[in-house]
């Protein structure tokens, strides 16, 4: 158990809909990362938040957005869903204290999104 | 970003050592070499990391070539639980700013034969 929780575990929805994925980081971790894993693209970084502020963006579509709340949990919002958005979405957290040489990331169990 | 090259798949017999290679010929002097693995139906997990010297921890050992253009993850006695996709990732040294997201390649799928 990494200490990172994600809900829901599974999500099935239709094209054009909007969904929200939730992530609770490990206690004390300030950074939250979102990744998407699909069969054709592999694991791809989407976006990072650090202590409530957006820190970096990766291959995140404009239809997707995220935020990190004062209690440090994060939500990933996916709208106007398309069939190709079906994937596993992982959240990871890290301490990001700036002093660690490795800044280990701890991954949650993922949310499997199926768009029909 | 510097890239890594790994074999697509490898097999090992249970309780035998496994050497998982990674080539990173364009590595920069400040890049750390990280290894993560992803067990079936789980999120990735950290295995080990290093800069120049060989490293050991409870999970594995990391052997880094003298020119740092390649590295090898060593599992000393493979168990069935070690069957996973292993990712070799280069990450820059923390500079106090920016993001330290992980850039995953395709990794090596390790199968362990009982």
PDB file of N, CA and C in Angstrom, chain B residues 6-101:
ATOM      1  N   UNK B   6      15.539  -0.181 -23.611  1.00  0.00           N
ATOM      2  CA  UNK B   6      15.467  -1.425 -22.853  1.00  0.00           C
ATOM      3  C   UNK B   6      14.915  -2.534 -23.761  1.00  0.00           C
ATOM      4  N   UNK B   7      15.289  -3.787 -23.470  1.00  0.00           N
ATOM      5  CA  UNK B   7      14.659  -4.874 -24.234  1.00  0.00           C
ATOM      6  C   UNK B   7      13.171  -4.933 -23.922  1.00  0.00           C
ATOM      7  N   UNK B   8      12.386  -5.350 -24.896  1.00  0.00           N
ATOM      8  CA  UNK B   8      10.941  -5.395 -24.687  1.00  0.00           C
ATOM      9  C   UNK B   8      10.548  -6.407 -23.620  1.00  0.00           C
ATOM     10  N   UNK B   9      11.226  -7.548 -23.615  1.00  0.00           N
ATOM     11  CA  UNK B   9      10.851  -8.584 -22.663  1.00  0.00           C
ATOM     12  C   UNK B   9      12.046  -9.433 -22.290  1.00  0.00           C
ATOM     13  N   UNK B  10      11.955 -10.051 -21.114  1.00  0.00           N
ATOM     14  CA  UNK B  10      12.969 -10.981 -20.642  1.00  0.00           C
ATOM     15  C   UNK B  10      12.279 -12.059 -19.817  1.00  0.00           C
ATOM     16  N   UNK B  11      12.931 -13.214 -19.742  1.00  0.00           N
ATOM     17  CA  UNK B  11      12.423 -14.314 -18.920  1.00  0.00           C
ATOM     18  C   UNK B  11      13.478 -14.724 -17.926  1.00  0.00           C
ATOM     19  N   UNK B  12      13.015 -15.186 -16.784  1.00  0.00           N
ATOM     20  CA  UNK B  12      13.946 -15.687 -15.785  1.00  0.00           C
ATOM     21  C   UNK B  12      13.299 -16.854 -15.074  1.00  0.00           C
ATOM     22  N   UNK B  13      14.148 -17.779 -14.615  1.00  0.00           N
ATOM     23  CA  UNK B  13      13.640 -18.848 -13.769  1.00  0.00           C
ATOM     24  C   UNK B  13      13.555 -18.349 -12.343  1.00  0.00           C
ATOM     25  N   UNK B  14      12.578 -18.859 -11.647  1.00  0.00           N
ATOM     26  CA  UNK B  14      12.394 -18.483 -10.249  1.00  0.00           C
ATOM     27  C   UNK B  14      13.647 -18.821  -9.448  1.00  0.00           C
ATOM     28  N   UNK B  15      13.987 -17.922  -8.520  1.00  0.00           N
ATOM     29  CA  UNK B  15      15.126 -18.065  -7.612  1.00  0.00           C
ATOM     30  C   UNK B  15      16.470 -17.927  -8.306  1.00  0.00           C
ATOM     31  N   UNK B  16      16.486 -17.495  -9.541  1.00  0.00           N
ATOM     32  CA  UNK B  16      17.748 -17.217 -10.218  1.00  0.00           C
ATOM     33  C   UNK B  16      17.925 -15.701 -10.323  1.00  0.00           C
ATOM     34  N   UNK B  17      19.174 -15.236 -10.478  1.00  0.00           N
ATOM     35  CA  UNK B  17      19.391 -13.791 -10.623  1.00  0.00           C
ATOM     36  C   UNK B  17      18.919 -13.305 -11.985  1.00  0.00           C
ATOM     37  N   UNK B  18      18.505 -12.051 -12.021  1.00  0.00           N
ATOM     38  CA  UNK B  18      18.048 -11.426 -13.260  1.00  0.00           C
ATOM     39  C   UNK B  18      18.816 -10.130 -13.453  1.00  0.00           C
ATOM     40  N   UNK B  19      19.300  -9.945 -14.663  1.00  0.00           N
ATOM     41  CA  UNK B  19      19.997  -8.700 -14.998  1.00  0.00           C
ATOM     42  C   UNK B  19      19.204  -7.989 -16.084  1.00  0.00           C
ATOM     43  N   UNK B  20      18.654  -6.842 -15.748  1.00  0.00           N
ATOM     44  CA  UNK B  20      17.839  -6.071 -16.686  1.00  0.00           C
ATOM     45  C   UNK B  20      18.670  -4.889 -17.186  1.00  0.00           C
ATOM     46  N   UNK B  21      18.998  -4.862 -18.485  1.00  0.00           N
ATOM     47  CA  UNK B  21      19.866  -3.800 -18.994  1.00  0.00           C
ATOM     48  C   UNK B  21      19.109  -2.557 -19.427  1.00  0.00           C
ATOM     49  N   UNK B  22      19.829  -1.450 -19.427  1.00  0.00           N
ATOM     50  CA  UNK B  22      19.261  -0.184 -19.910  1.00  0.00           C
ATOM     51  C   UNK B  22      20.398   0.622 -20.550  1.00  0.00           C
ATOM     52  N   UNK B  23      20.178   1.067 -21.754  1.00  0.00           N
ATOM     53  CA  UNK B  23      21.147   1.940 -22.416  1.00  0.00           C
ATOM     54  C   UNK B  23      20.664   3.372 -22.379  1.00  0.00           C
ATOM     55  N   UNK B  24      21.569   4.264 -22.047  1.00  0.00           N
ATOM     56  CA  UNK B  24      21.235   5.702 -22.007  1.00  0.00           C
ATOM     57  C   UNK B  24      22.468   6.472 -22.442  1.00  0.00           C
ATOM     58  N   UNK B  25      22.779   6.358 -23.726  1.00  0.00           N
ATOM     59  CA  UNK B  25      24.041   6.904 -24.242  1.00  0.00           C
ATOM     60  C   UNK B  25      24.086   8.426 -24.241  1.00  0.00           C
ATOM     61  N   UNK B  26      22.927   9.095 -24.187  1.00  0.00           N
ATOM     62  CA  UNK B  26      22.912  10.571 -24.193  1.00  0.00           C
ATOM     63  C   UNK B  26      22.698  11.153 -22.799  1.00  0.00           C
ATOM     64  N   UNK B  27      22.951  10.388 -21.783  1.00  0.00           N
ATOM     65  CA  UNK B  27      22.757  10.847 -20.411  1.00  0.00           C
ATOM     66  C   UNK B  27      23.638  12.062 -20.124  1.00  0.00           C
ATOM     67  N   UNK B  28      23.092  13.012 -19.377  1.00  0.00           N
ATOM     68  CA  UNK B  28      23.898  14.182 -19.014  1.00  0.00           C
ATOM     69  C   UNK B  28      24.516  13.959 -17.634  1.00  0.00           C
ATOM     70  N   UNK B  29      25.457  14.806 -17.311  1.00  0.00           N
ATOM     71  CA  UNK B  29      26.191  14.618 -16.065  1.00  0.00           C
ATOM     72  C   UNK B  29      25.351  14.755 -14.812  1.00  0.00           C
ATOM     73  N   UNK B  30      24.200  15.432 -14.922  1.00  0.00           N
ATOM     74  CA  UNK B  30      23.364  15.653 -13.744  1.00  0.00           C
ATOM     75  C   UNK B  30      22.137  14.744 -13.712  1.00  0.00           C
ATOM     76  N   UNK B  31      22.043  13.821 -14.658  1.00  0.00           N
ATOM     77  CA  UNK B  31      20.889  12.909 -14.676  1.00  0.00           C
ATOM     78  C   UNK B  31      21.084  11.762 -13.706  1.00  0.00           C
ATOM     79  N   UNK B  32      20.074  11.543 -12.875  1.00  0.00           N
ATOM     80  CA  UNK B  32      20.029  10.353 -12.054  1.00  0.00           C
ATOM     81  C   UNK B  32      19.345   9.227 -12.835  1.00  0.00           C
ATOM     82  N   UNK B  33      19.758   8.012 -12.565  1.00  0.00           N
ATOM     83  CA  UNK B  33      19.145   6.836 -13.186  1.00  0.00           C
ATOM     84  C   UNK B  33      18.182   6.225 -12.176  1.00  0.00           C
ATOM     85  N   UNK B  34      16.913   6.181 -12.551  1.00  0.00           N
ATOM     86  CA  UNK B  34      15.888   5.640 -11.673  1.00  0.00           C
ATOM     87  C   UNK B  34      15.302   4.395 -12.294  1.00  0.00           C
ATOM     88  N   UNK B  35      14.878   3.493 -11.461  1.00  0.00           N
ATOM     89  CA  UNK B  35      14.125   2.324 -11.902  1.00  0.00           C
ATOM     90  C   UNK B  35      12.820   2.248 -11.124  1.00  0.00           C
ATOM     91  N   UNK B  36      11.758   2.069 -11.873  1.00  0.00           N
ATOM     92  CA  UNK B  36      10.448   1.798 -11.304  1.00  0.00           C
ATOM     93  C   UNK B  36       9.958   0.495 -11.916  1.00  0.00           C
ATOM     94  N   UNK B  37       9.008  -0.126 -11.238  1.00  0.00           N
ATOM     95  CA  UNK B  37       8.406  -1.308 -11.825  1.00  0.00           C
ATOM     96  C   UNK B  37       6.891  -1.232 -11.633  1.00  0.00           C
ATOM     97  N   UNK B  38       6.188  -1.897 -12.506  1.00  0.00           N
ATOM     98  CA  UNK B  38       4.735  -1.916 -12.428  1.00  0.00           C
ATOM     99  C   UNK B  38       4.263  -3.364 -12.437  1.00  0.00           C
ATOM    100  N   UNK B  39       3.787  -3.795 -11.290  1.00  0.00           N
ATOM    101  CA  UNK B  39       3.218  -5.125 -11.182  1.00  0.00           C
ATOM    102  C   UNK B  39       1.855  -5.133 -11.880  1.00  0.00           C
ATOM    103  N   UNK B  40       1.398  -6.296 -12.303  1.00  0.00           N
ATOM    104  CA  UNK B  40       0.098  -6.368 -12.982  1.00  0.00           C
ATOM    105  C   UNK B  40      -1.020  -5.732 -12.156  1.00  0.00           C
ATOM    106  N   UNK B  41      -1.803  -4.925 -12.823  1.00  0.00           N
ATOM    107  CA  UNK B  41      -2.980  -4.271 -12.222  1.00  0.00           C
ATOM    108  C   UNK B  41      -2.629  -3.347 -11.064  1.00  0.00           C
ATOM    109  N   UNK B  42      -1.416  -2.820 -11.045  1.00  0.00           N
ATOM    110  CA  UNK B  42      -1.031  -1.881  -9.988  1.00  0.00           C
ATOM    111  C   UNK B  42      -0.366  -0.645 -10.591  1.00  0.00           C
ATOM    112  N   UNK B  43      -0.216   0.372  -9.761  1.00  0.00           N
ATOM    113  CA  UNK B  43       0.546   1.531 -10.194  1.00  0.00           C
ATOM    114  C   UNK B  43       2.033   1.252 -10.091  1.00  0.00           C
ATOM    115  N   UNK B  44       2.839   2.035 -10.794  1.00  0.00           N
ATOM    116  CA  UNK B  44       4.294   1.851 -10.694  1.00  0.00           C
ATOM    117  C   UNK B  44       4.794   2.044  -9.269  1.00  0.00           C
ATOM    118  N   UNK B  45       5.925   1.413  -8.967  1.00  0.00           N
ATOM    119  CA  UNK B  45       6.555   1.605  -7.667  1.00  0.00           C
ATOM    120  C   UNK B  45       8.052   1.783  -7.856  1.00  0.00           C
ATOM    121  N   UNK B  46       8.615   2.612  -7.002  1.00  0.00           N
ATOM    122  CA  UNK B  46      10.046   2.894  -7.036  1.00  0.00           C
ATOM    123  C   UNK B  46      10.833   1.645  -6.677  1.00  0.00           C
ATOM    124  N   UNK B  47      11.943   1.440  -7.400  1.00  0.00           N
ATOM    125  CA  UNK B  47      12.806   0.301  -7.086  1.00  0.00           C
ATOM    126  C   UNK B  47      14.142   0.789  -6.532  1.00  0.00           C
ATOM    127  N   UNK B  48      14.825   1.634  -7.288  1.00  0.00           N
ATOM    128  CA  UNK B  48      16.165   2.039  -6.897  1.00  0.00           C
ATOM    129  C   UNK B  48      16.592   3.206  -7.770  1.00  0.00           C
ATOM    130  N   UNK B  49      17.597   3.942  -7.358  1.00  0.00           N
ATOM    131  CA  UNK B  49      18.146   4.990  -8.213  1.00  0.00           C
ATOM    132  C   UNK B  49      19.637   5.159  -7.907  1.00  0.00           C
ATOM    133  N   UNK B  50      20.344   5.786  -8.827  1.00  0.00           N
ATOM    134  CA  UNK B  50      21.762   6.033  -8.607  1.00  0.00           C
ATOM    135  C   UNK B  50      22.269   7.114  -9.536  1.00  0.00           C
ATOM    136  N   UNK B  51      23.481   7.591  -9.264  1.00  0.00           N
ATOM    137  CA  UNK B  51      24.082   8.634 -10.091  1.00  0.00           C
ATOM    138  C   UNK B  51      25.338   8.106 -10.774  1.00  0.00           C
ATOM    139  N   UNK B  52      26.325   7.684  -9.983  1.00  0.00           N
ATOM    140  CA  UNK B  52      27.559   7.172 -10.563  1.00  0.00           C
ATOM    141  C   UNK B  52      27.969   5.832  -9.954  1.00  0.00           C
ATOM    142  N   UNK B  53      27.787   5.711  -8.664  1.00  0.00           N
ATOM    143  CA  UNK B  53      28.235   4.487  -7.998  1.00  0.00           C
ATOM    144  C   UNK B  53      27.148   3.429  -7.995  1.00  0.00           C
ATOM    145  N   UNK B  54      27.573   2.179  -7.890  1.00  0.00           N
ATOM    146  CA  UNK B  54      26.610   1.089  -7.760  1.00  0.00           C
ATOM    147  C   UNK B  54      25.839   1.243  -6.449  1.00  0.00           C
ATOM    148  N   UNK B  55      24.592   0.808  -6.460  1.00  0.00           N
ATOM    149  CA  UNK B  55      23.710   1.002  -5.321  1.00  0.00           C
ATOM    150  C   UNK B  55      23.029  -0.317  -4.983  1.00  0.00           C
ATOM    151  N   UNK B  56      22.801  -0.518  -3.694  1.00  0.00           N
ATOM    152  CA  UNK B  56      22.060  -1.703  -3.251  1.00  0.00           C
ATOM    153  C   UNK B  56      20.950  -1.258  -2.318  1.00  0.00           C
ATOM    154  N   UNK B  57      19.807  -1.900  -2.412  1.00  0.00           N
ATOM    155  CA  UNK B  57      18.778  -1.742  -1.394  1.00  0.00           C
ATOM    156  C   UNK B  57      18.096  -3.089  -1.211  1.00  0.00           C
ATOM    157  N   UNK B  58      17.036  -3.100  -0.418  1.00  0.00           N
ATOM    158  CA  UNK B  58      16.438  -4.385  -0.080  1.00  0.00           C
ATOM    159  C   UNK B  58      15.765  -5.035  -1.278  1.00  0.00           C
ATOM    160  N   UNK B  59      15.458  -4.248  -2.294  1.00  0.00           N
ATOM    161  CA  UNK B  59      14.745  -4.795  -3.451  1.00  0.00           C
ATOM    162  C   UNK B  59      15.699  -5.280  -4.533  1.00  0.00           C
ATOM    163  N   UNK B  60      16.777  -4.512  -4.767  1.00  0.00           N
ATOM    164  CA  UNK B  60      17.606  -4.796  -5.938  1.00  0.00           C
ATOM    165  C   UNK B  60      18.963  -4.118  -5.803  1.00  0.00           C
ATOM    166  N   UNK B  61      19.787  -4.352  -6.823  1.00  0.00           N
ATOM    167  CA  UNK B  61      21.052  -3.639  -6.954  1.00  0.00           C
ATOM    168  C   UNK B  61      21.062  -2.934  -8.302  1.00  0.00           C
ATOM    169  N   UNK B  62      21.781  -1.826  -8.350  1.00  0.00           N
ATOM    170  CA  UNK B  62      21.925  -1.078  -9.590  1.00  0.00           C
ATOM    171  C   UNK B  62      23.407  -0.953  -9.895  1.00  0.00           C
ATOM    172  N   UNK B  63      23.778  -1.490 -11.058  1.00  0.00           N
ATOM    173  CA  UNK B  63      25.162  -1.395 -11.505  1.00  0.00           C
ATOM    174  C   UNK B  63      25.217  -0.369 -12.630  1.00  0.00           C
ATOM    175  N   UNK B  64      26.080   0.640 -12.457  1.00  0.00           N
ATOM    176  CA  UNK B  64      26.177   1.731 -13.427  1.00  0.00           C
ATOM    177  C   UNK B  64      27.538   1.657 -14.092  1.00  0.00           C
ATOM    178  N   UNK B  65      27.545   1.681 -15.416  1.00  0.00           N
ATOM    179  CA  UNK B  65      28.801   1.628 -16.151  1.00  0.00           C
ATOM    180  C   UNK B  65      29.650   2.849 -15.839  1.00  0.00           C
ATOM    181  N   UNK B  66      30.935   2.692 -15.994  1.00  0.00           N
ATOM    182  CA  UNK B  66      31.853   3.773 -15.650  1.00  0.00           C
ATOM    183  C   UNK B  66      31.585   5.030 -16.474  1.00  0.00           C
ATOM    184  N   UNK B  67      31.219   4.870 -17.745  1.00  0.00           N
ATOM    185  CA  UNK B  67      30.915   6.025 -18.585  1.00  0.00           C
ATOM    186  C   UNK B  67      29.457   6.472 -18.460  1.00  0.00           C
ATOM    187  N   UNK B  68      28.707   5.779 -17.626  1.00  0.00           N
ATOM    188  CA  UNK B  68      27.291   6.068 -17.331  1.00  0.00           C
ATOM    189  C   UNK B  68      26.381   5.942 -18.549  1.00  0.00           C
ATOM    190  N   UNK B  69      26.833   5.340 -19.597  1.00  0.00           N
ATOM    191  CA  UNK B  69      25.981   5.220 -20.770  1.00  0.00           C
ATOM    192  C   UNK B  69      25.089   3.990 -20.708  1.00  0.00           C
ATOM    193  N   UNK B  70      25.244   3.199 -19.709  1.00  0.00           N
ATOM    194  CA  UNK B  70      24.352   2.056 -19.520  1.00  0.00           C
ATOM    195  C   UNK B  70      24.295   1.707 -18.045  1.00  0.00           C
ATOM    196  N   UNK B  71      23.258   0.973 -17.695  1.00  0.00           N
ATOM    197  CA  UNK B  71      23.123   0.509 -16.321  1.00  0.00           C
ATOM    198  C   UNK B  71      22.386  -0.830 -16.335  1.00  0.00           C
ATOM    199  N   UNK B  72      22.471  -1.531 -15.227  1.00  0.00           N
ATOM    200  CA  UNK B  72      21.821  -2.837 -15.116  1.00  0.00           C
ATOM    201  C   UNK B  72      21.140  -2.956 -13.769  1.00  0.00           C
ATOM    202  N   UNK B  73      19.877  -3.281 -13.801  1.00  0.00           N
ATOM    203  CA  UNK B  73      19.152  -3.568 -12.566  1.00  0.00           C
ATOM    204  C   UNK B  73      19.300  -5.049 -12.282  1.00  0.00           C
ATOM    205  N   UNK B  74      19.689  -5.372 -11.069  1.00  0.00           N
ATOM    206  CA  UNK B  74      19.934  -6.768 -10.711  1.00  0.00           C
ATOM    207  C   UNK B  74      18.965  -7.188  -9.616  1.00  0.00           C
ATOM    208  N   UNK B  75      18.180  -8.203  -9.935  1.00  0.00           N
ATOM    209  CA  UNK B  75      17.355  -8.846  -8.924  1.00  0.00           C
ATOM    210  C   UNK B  75      18.100 -10.123  -8.547  1.00  0.00           C
ATOM    211  N   UNK B  76      18.465 -10.259  -7.296  1.00  0.00           N
ATOM    212  CA  UNK B  76      19.391 -11.330  -6.921  1.00  0.00           C
ATOM    213  C   UNK B  76      18.760 -12.709  -6.949  1.00  0.00           C
ATOM    214  N   UNK B  77      17.487 -12.794  -6.600  1.00  0.00           N
ATOM    215  CA  UNK B  77      16.760 -14.066  -6.668  1.00  0.00           C
ATOM    216  C   UNK B  77      15.338 -13.757  -7.086  1.00  0.00           C
ATOM    217  N   UNK B  78      15.047 -13.987  -8.341  1.00  0.00           N
ATOM    218  CA  UNK B  78      13.725 -13.630  -8.842  1.00  0.00           C
ATOM    219  C   UNK B  78      12.650 -14.493  -8.198  1.00  0.00           C
ATOM    220  N   UNK B  79      11.580 -13.861  -7.824  1.00  0.00           N
ATOM    221  CA  UNK B  79      10.409 -14.586  -7.327  1.00  0.00           C
ATOM    222  C   UNK B  79       9.248 -14.314  -8.269  1.00  0.00           C
ATOM    223  N   UNK B  80       8.191 -15.066  -8.114  1.00  0.00           N
ATOM    224  CA  UNK B  80       7.029 -14.879  -8.976  1.00  0.00           C
ATOM    225  C   UNK B  80       6.472 -13.465  -8.815  1.00  0.00           C
ATOM    226  N   UNK B  81       6.648 -12.916  -7.637  1.00  0.00           N
ATOM    227  CA  UNK B  81       6.141 -11.581  -7.369  1.00  0.00           C
ATOM    228  C   UNK B  81       6.922 -10.497  -8.117  1.00  0.00           C
ATOM    229  N   UNK B  82       8.095 -10.854  -8.636  1.00  0.00           N
ATOM    230  CA  UNK B  82       8.906  -9.885  -9.378  1.00  0.00           C
ATOM    231  C   UNK B  82       8.474  -9.750 -10.832  1.00  0.00           C
ATOM    232  N   UNK B  83       7.537 -10.574 -11.278  1.00  0.00           N
ATOM    233  CA  UNK B  83       7.035 -10.460 -12.648  1.00  0.00           C
ATOM    234  C   UNK B  83       6.322  -9.118 -12.803  1.00  0.00           C
ATOM    235  N   UNK B  84       6.872  -8.276 -13.670  1.00  0.00           N
ATOM    236  CA  UNK B  84       6.386  -6.898 -13.790  1.00  0.00           C
ATOM    237  C   UNK B  84       7.022  -6.263 -15.019  1.00  0.00           C
ATOM    238  N   UNK B  85       6.601  -5.044 -15.309  1.00  0.00           N
ATOM    239  CA  UNK B  85       7.289  -4.239 -16.314  1.00  0.00           C
ATOM    240  C   UNK B  85       8.253  -3.320 -15.579  1.00  0.00           C
ATOM    241  N   UNK B  86       9.504  -3.341 -15.971  1.00  0.00           N
ATOM    242  CA  UNK B  86      10.546  -2.558 -15.314  1.00  0.00           C
ATOM    243  C   UNK B  86      10.924  -1.377 -16.214  1.00  0.00           C
ATOM    244  N   UNK B  87      10.884  -0.198 -15.639  1.00  0.00           N
ATOM    245  CA  UNK B  87      11.162   1.022 -16.380  1.00  0.00           C
ATOM    246  C   UNK B  87      12.464   1.649 -15.896  1.00  0.00           C
ATOM    247  N   UNK B  88      13.327   1.972 -16.823  1.00  0.00           N
ATOM    248  CA  UNK B  88      14.559   2.696 -16.557  1.00  0.00           C
ATOM    249  C   UNK B  88      14.308   4.144 -16.964  1.00  0.00           C
ATOM    250  N   UNK B  89      14.507   5.080 -16.066  1.00  0.00           N
ATOM    251  CA  UNK B  89      14.124   6.477 -16.298  1.00  0.00           C
ATOM    252  C   UNK B  89      15.269   7.384 -15.888  1.00  0.00           C
ATOM    253  N   UNK B  90      15.533   8.400 -16.704  1.00  0.00           N
ATOM    254  CA  UNK B  90      16.530   9.400 -16.351  1.00  0.00           C
ATOM    255  C   UNK B  90      15.832  10.634 -15.790  1.00  0.00           C
ATOM    256  N   UNK B  91      16.339  11.132 -14.680  1.00  0.00           N
ATOM    257  CA  UNK B  91      15.759  12.323 -14.087  1.00  0.00           C
ATOM    258  C   UNK B  91      16.860  13.310 -13.727  1.00  0.00           C
ATOM    259  N   UNK B  92      16.650  14.579 -14.046  1.00  0.00           N
ATOM    260  CA  UNK B  92      17.691  15.564 -13.715  1.00  0.00           C
ATOM    261  C   UNK B  92      17.784  15.780 -12.214  1.00  0.00           C
ATOM    262  N   UNK B  93      18.954  16.203 -11.784  1.00  0.00           N
ATOM    263  CA  UNK B  93      19.146  16.542 -10.376  1.00  0.00           C
ATOM    264  C   UNK B  93      18.229  17.696 -10.012  1.00  0.00           C
ATOM    265  N   UNK B  94      17.675  17.633  -8.824  1.00  0.00           N
ATOM    266  CA  UNK B  94      16.755  18.677  -8.391  1.00  0.00           C
ATOM    267  C   UNK B  94      17.477  20.011  -8.340  1.00  0.00           C
ATOM    268  N   UNK B  95      16.858  21.044  -8.913  1.00  0.00           N
ATOM    269  CA  UNK B  95      17.502  22.351  -8.954  1.00  0.00           C
ATOM    270  C   UNK B  95      16.745  23.399  -8.171  1.00  0.00           C
ATOM    271  N   UNK B  96      15.705  22.994  -7.493  1.00  0.00           N
ATOM    272  CA  UNK B  96      14.950  23.940  -6.690  1.00  0.00           C
ATOM    273  C   UNK B  96      13.743  24.507  -7.390  1.00  0.00           C
ATOM    274  N   UNK B  97      13.564  24.158  -8.633  1.00  0.00           N
ATOM    275  CA  UNK B  97      12.415  24.676  -9.384  1.00  0.00           C
ATOM    276  C   UNK B  97      11.996  23.634 -10.410  1.00  0.00           C
ATOM    277  N   UNK B  98      10.828  23.840 -10.929  1.00  0.00           N
ATOM    278  CA  UNK B  98      10.391  22.962 -12.003  1.00  0.00           C
ATOM    279  C   UNK B  98       9.737  21.704 -11.505  1.00  0.00           C
ATOM    280  N   UNK B  99       9.488  20.841 -12.424  1.00  0.00           N
ATOM    281  CA  UNK B  99       8.773  19.612 -12.135  1.00  0.00           C
ATOM    282  C   UNK B  99       9.680  18.424 -12.324  1.00  0.00           C
ATOM    283  N   UNK B 100       9.399  17.404 -11.601  1.00  0.00           N
ATOM    284  CA  UNK B 100      10.194  16.190 -11.691  1.00  0.00           C
ATOM    285  C   UNK B 100       9.329  14.999 -12.042  1.00  0.00           C
ATOM    286  N   UNK B 101       8.525  15.246 -13.068  1.00  0.00           N
ATOM    287  CA  UNK B 101       7.679  14.158 -13.520  1.00  0.00           C
ATOM    288  C   UNK B 101       8.537  13.040 -14.095  1.00  0.00           C
TER     289      UNK B 101
END
